[in-house]
Short mmCIF file of N, CA and C in Angstrom, two decimals:
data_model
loop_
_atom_site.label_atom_id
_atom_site.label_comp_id
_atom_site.label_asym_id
_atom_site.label_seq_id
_atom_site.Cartn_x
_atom_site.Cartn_y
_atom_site.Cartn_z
N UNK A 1 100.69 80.10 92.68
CA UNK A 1 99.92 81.19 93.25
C UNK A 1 100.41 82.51 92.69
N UNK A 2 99.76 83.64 92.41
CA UNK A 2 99.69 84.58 91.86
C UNK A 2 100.42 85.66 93.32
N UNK A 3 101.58 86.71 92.31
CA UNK A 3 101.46 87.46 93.24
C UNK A 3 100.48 88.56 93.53
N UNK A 4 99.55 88.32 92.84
CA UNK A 4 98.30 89.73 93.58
C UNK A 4 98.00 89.70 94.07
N UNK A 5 97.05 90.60 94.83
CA UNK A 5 96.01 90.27 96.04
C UNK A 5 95.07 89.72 95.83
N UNK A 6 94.41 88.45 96.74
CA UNK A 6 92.66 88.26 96.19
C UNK A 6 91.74 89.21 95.75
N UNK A 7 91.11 88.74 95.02
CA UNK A 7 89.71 90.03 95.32
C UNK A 7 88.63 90.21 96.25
N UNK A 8 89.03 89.43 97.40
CA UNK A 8 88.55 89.75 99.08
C UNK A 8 90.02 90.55 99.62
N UNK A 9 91.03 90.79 99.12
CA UNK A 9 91.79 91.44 99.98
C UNK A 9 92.24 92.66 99.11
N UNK A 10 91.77 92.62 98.01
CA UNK A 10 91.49 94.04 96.69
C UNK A 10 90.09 94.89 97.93
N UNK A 11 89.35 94.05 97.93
CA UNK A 11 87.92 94.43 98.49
C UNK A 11 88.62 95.41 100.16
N UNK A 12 89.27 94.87 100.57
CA UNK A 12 89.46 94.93 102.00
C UNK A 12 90.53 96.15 101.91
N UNK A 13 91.53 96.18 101.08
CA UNK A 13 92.09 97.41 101.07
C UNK A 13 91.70 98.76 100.25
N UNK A 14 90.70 98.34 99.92
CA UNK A 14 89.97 99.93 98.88
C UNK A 14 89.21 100.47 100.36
N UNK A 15 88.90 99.48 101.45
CA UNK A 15 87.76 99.85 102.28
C UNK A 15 88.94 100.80 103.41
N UNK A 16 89.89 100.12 103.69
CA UNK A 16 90.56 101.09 104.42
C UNK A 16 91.51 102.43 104.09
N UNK A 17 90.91 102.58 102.39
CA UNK A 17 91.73 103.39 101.87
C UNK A 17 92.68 103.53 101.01
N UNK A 18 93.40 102.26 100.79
CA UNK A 18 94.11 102.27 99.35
C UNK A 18 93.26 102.61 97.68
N UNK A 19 93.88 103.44 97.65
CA UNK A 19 93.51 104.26 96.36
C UNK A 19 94.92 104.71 95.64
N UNK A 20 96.00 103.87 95.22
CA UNK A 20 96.73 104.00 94.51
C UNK A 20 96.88 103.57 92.89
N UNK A 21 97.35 104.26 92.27
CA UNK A 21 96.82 103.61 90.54
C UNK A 21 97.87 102.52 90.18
N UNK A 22 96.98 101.49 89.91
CA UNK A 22 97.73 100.32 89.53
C UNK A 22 97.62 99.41 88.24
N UNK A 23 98.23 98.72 87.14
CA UNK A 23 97.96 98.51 86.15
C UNK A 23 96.47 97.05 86.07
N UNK A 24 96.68 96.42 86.99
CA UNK A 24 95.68 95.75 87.33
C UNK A 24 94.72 95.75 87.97
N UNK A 25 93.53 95.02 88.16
CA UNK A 25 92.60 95.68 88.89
C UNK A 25 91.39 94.48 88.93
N UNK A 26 90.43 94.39 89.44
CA UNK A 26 89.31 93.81 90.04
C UNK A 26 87.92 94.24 89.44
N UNK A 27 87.32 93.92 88.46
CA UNK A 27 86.01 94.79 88.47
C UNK A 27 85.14 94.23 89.45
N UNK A 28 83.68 94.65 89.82
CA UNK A 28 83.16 94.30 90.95
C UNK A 28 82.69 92.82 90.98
N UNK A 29 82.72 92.49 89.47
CA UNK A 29 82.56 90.55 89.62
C UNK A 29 83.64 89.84 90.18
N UNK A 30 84.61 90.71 90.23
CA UNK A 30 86.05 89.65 90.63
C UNK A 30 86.57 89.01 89.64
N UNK A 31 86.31 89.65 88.37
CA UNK A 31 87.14 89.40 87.13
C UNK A 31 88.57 90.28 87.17
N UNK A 32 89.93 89.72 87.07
CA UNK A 32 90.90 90.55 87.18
C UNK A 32 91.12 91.28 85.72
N UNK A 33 91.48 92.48 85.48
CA UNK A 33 91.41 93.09 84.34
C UNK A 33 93.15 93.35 84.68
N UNK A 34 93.79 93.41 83.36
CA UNK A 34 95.41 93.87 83.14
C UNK A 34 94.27 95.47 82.40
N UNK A 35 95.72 96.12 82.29
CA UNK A 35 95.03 97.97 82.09
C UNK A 35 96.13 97.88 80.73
N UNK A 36 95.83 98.42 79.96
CA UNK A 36 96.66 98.29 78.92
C UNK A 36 96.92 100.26 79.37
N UNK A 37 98.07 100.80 78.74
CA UNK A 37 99.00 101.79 78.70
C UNK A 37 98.08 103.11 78.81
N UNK A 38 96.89 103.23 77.44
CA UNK A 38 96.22 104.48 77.84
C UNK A 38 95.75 104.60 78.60
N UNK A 39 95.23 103.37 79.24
CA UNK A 39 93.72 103.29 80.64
C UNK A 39 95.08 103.69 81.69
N UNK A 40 96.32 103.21 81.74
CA UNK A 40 96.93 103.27 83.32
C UNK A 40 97.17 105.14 83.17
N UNK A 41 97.32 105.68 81.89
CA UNK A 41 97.67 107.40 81.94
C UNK A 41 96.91 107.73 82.57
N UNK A 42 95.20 107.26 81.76
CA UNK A 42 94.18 107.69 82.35
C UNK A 42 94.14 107.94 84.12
N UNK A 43 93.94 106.61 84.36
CA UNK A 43 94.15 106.68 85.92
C UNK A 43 94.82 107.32 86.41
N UNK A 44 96.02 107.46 86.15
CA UNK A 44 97.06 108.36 86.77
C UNK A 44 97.03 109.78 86.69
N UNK A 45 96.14 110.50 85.48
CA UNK A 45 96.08 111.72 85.71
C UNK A 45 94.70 111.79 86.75
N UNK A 46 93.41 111.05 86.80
CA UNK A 46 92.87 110.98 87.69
C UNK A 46 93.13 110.83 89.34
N UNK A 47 94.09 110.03 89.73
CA UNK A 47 94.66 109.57 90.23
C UNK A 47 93.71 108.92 91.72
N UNK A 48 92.77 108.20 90.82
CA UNK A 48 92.08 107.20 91.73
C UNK A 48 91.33 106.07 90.76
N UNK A 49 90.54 105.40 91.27
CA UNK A 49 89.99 104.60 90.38
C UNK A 49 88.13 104.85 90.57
N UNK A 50 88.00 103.55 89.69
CA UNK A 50 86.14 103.84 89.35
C UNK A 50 85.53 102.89 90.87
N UNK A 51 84.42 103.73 90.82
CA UNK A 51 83.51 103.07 92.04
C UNK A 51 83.74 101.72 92.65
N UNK A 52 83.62 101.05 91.39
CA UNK A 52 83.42 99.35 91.27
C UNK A 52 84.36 98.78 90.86
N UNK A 53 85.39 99.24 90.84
CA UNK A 53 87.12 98.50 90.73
C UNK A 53 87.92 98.65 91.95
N UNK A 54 88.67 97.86 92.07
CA UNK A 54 89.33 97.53 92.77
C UNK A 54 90.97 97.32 92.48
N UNK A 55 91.80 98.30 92.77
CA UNK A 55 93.07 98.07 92.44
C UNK A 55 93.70 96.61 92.78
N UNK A 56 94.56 95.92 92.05
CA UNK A 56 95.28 94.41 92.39
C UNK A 56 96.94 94.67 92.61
N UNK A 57 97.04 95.21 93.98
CA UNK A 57 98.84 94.95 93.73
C UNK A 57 99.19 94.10 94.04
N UNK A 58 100.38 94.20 94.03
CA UNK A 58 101.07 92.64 94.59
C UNK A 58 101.00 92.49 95.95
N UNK A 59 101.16 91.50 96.41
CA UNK A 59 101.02 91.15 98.40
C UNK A 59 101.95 92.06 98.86
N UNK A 60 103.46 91.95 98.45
CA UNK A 60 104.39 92.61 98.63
C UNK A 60 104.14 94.45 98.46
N UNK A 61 103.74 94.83 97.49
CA UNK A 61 103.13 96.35 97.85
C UNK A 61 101.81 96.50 98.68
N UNK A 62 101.17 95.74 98.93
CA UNK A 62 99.87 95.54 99.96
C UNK A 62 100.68 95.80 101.13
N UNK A 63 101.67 95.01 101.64
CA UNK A 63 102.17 94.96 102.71
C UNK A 63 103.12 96.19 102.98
N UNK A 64 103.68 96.70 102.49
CA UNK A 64 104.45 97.94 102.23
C UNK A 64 103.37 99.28 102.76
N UNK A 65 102.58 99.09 101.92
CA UNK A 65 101.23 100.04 102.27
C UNK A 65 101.10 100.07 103.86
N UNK A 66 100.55 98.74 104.11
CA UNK A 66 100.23 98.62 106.02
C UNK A 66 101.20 99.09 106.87
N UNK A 67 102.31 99.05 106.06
CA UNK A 67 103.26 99.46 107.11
C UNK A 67 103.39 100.89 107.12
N UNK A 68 103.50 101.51 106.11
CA UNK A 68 103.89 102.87 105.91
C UNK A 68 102.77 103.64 106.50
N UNK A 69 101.27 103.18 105.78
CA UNK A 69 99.83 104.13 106.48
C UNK A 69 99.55 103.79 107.14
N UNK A 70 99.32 102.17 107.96
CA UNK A 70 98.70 102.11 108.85
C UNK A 70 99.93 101.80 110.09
N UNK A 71 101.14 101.61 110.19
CA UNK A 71 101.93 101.58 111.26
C UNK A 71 102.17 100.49 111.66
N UNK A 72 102.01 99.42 111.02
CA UNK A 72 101.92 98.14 111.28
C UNK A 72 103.26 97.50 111.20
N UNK A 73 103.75 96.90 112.02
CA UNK A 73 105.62 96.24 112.06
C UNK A 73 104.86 95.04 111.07
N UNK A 74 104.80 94.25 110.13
CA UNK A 74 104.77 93.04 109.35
C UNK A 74 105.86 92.58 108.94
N UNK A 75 106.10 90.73 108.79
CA UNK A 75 106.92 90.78 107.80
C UNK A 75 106.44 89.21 107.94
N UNK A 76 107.15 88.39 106.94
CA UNK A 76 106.93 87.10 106.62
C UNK A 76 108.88 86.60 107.14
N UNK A 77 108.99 85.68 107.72
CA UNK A 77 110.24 85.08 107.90
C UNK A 77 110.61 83.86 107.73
N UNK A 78 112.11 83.45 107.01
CA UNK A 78 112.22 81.70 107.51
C UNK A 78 112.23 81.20 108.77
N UNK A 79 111.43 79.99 108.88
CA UNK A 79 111.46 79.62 110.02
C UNK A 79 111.96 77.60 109.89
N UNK A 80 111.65 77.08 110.98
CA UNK A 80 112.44 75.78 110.68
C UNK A 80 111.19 74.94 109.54
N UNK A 81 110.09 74.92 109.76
CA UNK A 81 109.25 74.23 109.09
C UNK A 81 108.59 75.05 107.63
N UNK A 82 108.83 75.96 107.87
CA UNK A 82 108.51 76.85 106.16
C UNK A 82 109.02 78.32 106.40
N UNK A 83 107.99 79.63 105.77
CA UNK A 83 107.97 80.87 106.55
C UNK A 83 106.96 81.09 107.56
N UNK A 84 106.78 81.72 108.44
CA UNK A 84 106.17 82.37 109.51
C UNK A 84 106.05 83.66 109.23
N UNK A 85 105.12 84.16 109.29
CA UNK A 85 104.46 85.45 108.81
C UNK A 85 103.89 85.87 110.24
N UNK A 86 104.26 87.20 110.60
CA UNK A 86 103.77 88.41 111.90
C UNK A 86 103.63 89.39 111.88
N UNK A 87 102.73 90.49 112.76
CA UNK A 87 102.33 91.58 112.77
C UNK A 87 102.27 91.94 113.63
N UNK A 88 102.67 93.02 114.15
CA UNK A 88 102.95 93.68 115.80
C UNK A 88 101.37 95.03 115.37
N UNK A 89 100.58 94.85 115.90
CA UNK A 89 99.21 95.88 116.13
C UNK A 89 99.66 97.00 116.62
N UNK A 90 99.66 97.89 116.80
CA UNK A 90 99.76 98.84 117.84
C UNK A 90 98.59 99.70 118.16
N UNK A 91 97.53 99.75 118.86
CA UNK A 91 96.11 100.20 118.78
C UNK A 91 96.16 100.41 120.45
N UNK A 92 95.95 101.61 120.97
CA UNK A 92 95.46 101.52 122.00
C UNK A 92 94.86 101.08 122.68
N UNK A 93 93.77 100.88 122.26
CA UNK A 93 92.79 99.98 123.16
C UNK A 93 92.95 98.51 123.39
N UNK A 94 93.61 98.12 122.19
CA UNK A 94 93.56 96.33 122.33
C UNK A 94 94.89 95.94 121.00
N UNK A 95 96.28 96.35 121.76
CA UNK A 95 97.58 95.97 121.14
C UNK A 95 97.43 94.32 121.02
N UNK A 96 97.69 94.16 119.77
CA UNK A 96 97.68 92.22 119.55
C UNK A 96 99.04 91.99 118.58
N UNK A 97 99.30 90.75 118.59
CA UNK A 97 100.45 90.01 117.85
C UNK A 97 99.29 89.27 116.82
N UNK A 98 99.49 89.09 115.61
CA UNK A 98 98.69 88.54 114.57
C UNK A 98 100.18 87.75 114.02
N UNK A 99 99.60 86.33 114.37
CA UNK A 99 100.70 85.07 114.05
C UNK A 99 99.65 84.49 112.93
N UNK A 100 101.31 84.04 111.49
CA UNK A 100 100.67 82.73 110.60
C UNK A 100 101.65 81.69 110.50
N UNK A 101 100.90 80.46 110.83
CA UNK A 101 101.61 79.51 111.19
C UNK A 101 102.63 79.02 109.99
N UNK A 102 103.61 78.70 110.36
CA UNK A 102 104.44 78.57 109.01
C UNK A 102 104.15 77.92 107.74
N UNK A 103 104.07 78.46 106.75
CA UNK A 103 103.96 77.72 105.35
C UNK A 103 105.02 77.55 104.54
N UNK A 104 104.44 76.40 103.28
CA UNK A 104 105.87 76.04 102.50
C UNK A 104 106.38 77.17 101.52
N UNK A 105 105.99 78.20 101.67
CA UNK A 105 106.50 79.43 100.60
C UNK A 105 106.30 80.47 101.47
N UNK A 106 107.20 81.61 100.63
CA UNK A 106 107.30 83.32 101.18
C UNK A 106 105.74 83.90 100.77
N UNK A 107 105.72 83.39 99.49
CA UNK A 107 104.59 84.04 99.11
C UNK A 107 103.36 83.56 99.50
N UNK A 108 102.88 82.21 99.92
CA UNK A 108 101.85 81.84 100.91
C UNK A 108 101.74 82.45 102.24
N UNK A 109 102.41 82.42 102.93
CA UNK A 109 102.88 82.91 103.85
C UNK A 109 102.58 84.90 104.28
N UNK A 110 103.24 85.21 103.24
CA UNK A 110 102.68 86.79 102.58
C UNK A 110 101.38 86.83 102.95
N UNK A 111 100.61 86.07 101.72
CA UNK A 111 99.23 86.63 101.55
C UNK A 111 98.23 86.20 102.66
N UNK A 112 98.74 84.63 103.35
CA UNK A 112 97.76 84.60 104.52
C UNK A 112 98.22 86.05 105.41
N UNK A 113 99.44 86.69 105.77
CA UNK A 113 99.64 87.38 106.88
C UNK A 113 98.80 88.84 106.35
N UNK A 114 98.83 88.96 104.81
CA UNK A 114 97.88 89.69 104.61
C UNK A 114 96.73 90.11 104.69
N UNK A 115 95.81 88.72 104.56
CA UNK A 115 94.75 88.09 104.92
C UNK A 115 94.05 88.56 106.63
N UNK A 116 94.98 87.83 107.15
CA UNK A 116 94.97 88.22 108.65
C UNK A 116 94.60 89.36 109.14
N UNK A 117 95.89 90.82 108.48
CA UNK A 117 96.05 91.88 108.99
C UNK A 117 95.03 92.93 108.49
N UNK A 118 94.07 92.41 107.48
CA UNK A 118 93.09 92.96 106.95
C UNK A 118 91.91 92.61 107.26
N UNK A 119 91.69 91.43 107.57
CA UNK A 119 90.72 90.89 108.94
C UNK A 119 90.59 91.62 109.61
N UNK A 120 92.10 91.72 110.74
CA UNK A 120 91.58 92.46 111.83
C UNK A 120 91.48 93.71 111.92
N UNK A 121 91.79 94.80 110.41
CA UNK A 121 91.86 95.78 110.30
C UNK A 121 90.34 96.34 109.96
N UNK A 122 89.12 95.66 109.87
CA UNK A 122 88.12 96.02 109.38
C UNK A 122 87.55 95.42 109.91
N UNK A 123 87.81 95.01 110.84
CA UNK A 123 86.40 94.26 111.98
C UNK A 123 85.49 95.08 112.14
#
């Protein structure tokens, strides 16, 4: 498994606002594009991307993101049967725990809790 994000969870974090320049990326077919050196300057003096792309970071900077902008406690942990992946909500109206049941890797584990927390972030 790849560490990027899907391109349903590329899709899901451009919608709540990630707009950071990244060397990879999503065009709107869900073809992943690598950025070769001039295109990433480019971007970076722009410092957003095109309509119909979609930045690809890794789960691990996806998750970094939620925590920092949106306030979200996350993390993925060992547990006895694989990792266990959690998210503490904090929302006034309707505070929730977002549980993933343990899997055989960190990085499975990651991207479902990613999965999850972007679900319920765009309901």
């Amino acid at each position: 498994m790849s560490n990027l994000v899907t391109f349903e969870q590329a899709k899901k974090l451009k919608e709540l606002g990630f707009n950071v320049p990244i060397r990879e990326y999503y065009e709107s077919s869900g073809y992943l594009i690598t950025q070769n050196e001039s295109r990433f300057a480019l971007q970076i003096k722009r410092n957003s991307e095109l309509p119909t792309e979609y930045s690809a970071p890794t789960v691990s900077y996806a998750l970094d993101w939620i925590r920092e902008k949106k306030e979200i406690y996350c993390g993925v942990y060992p547990f006895m049967c694989g990792y266990n992946g959690m998210a503490i909500v904090q929302d006034k109206y309707n505070p929730c725990t977002i549980e993933v049941e343990p899997l055989s890797s960190h990085t499975l584990a990651s991207s479902a809790l990613l999965t999850e927390i972007l679900n319920h972030l765009t309901k």
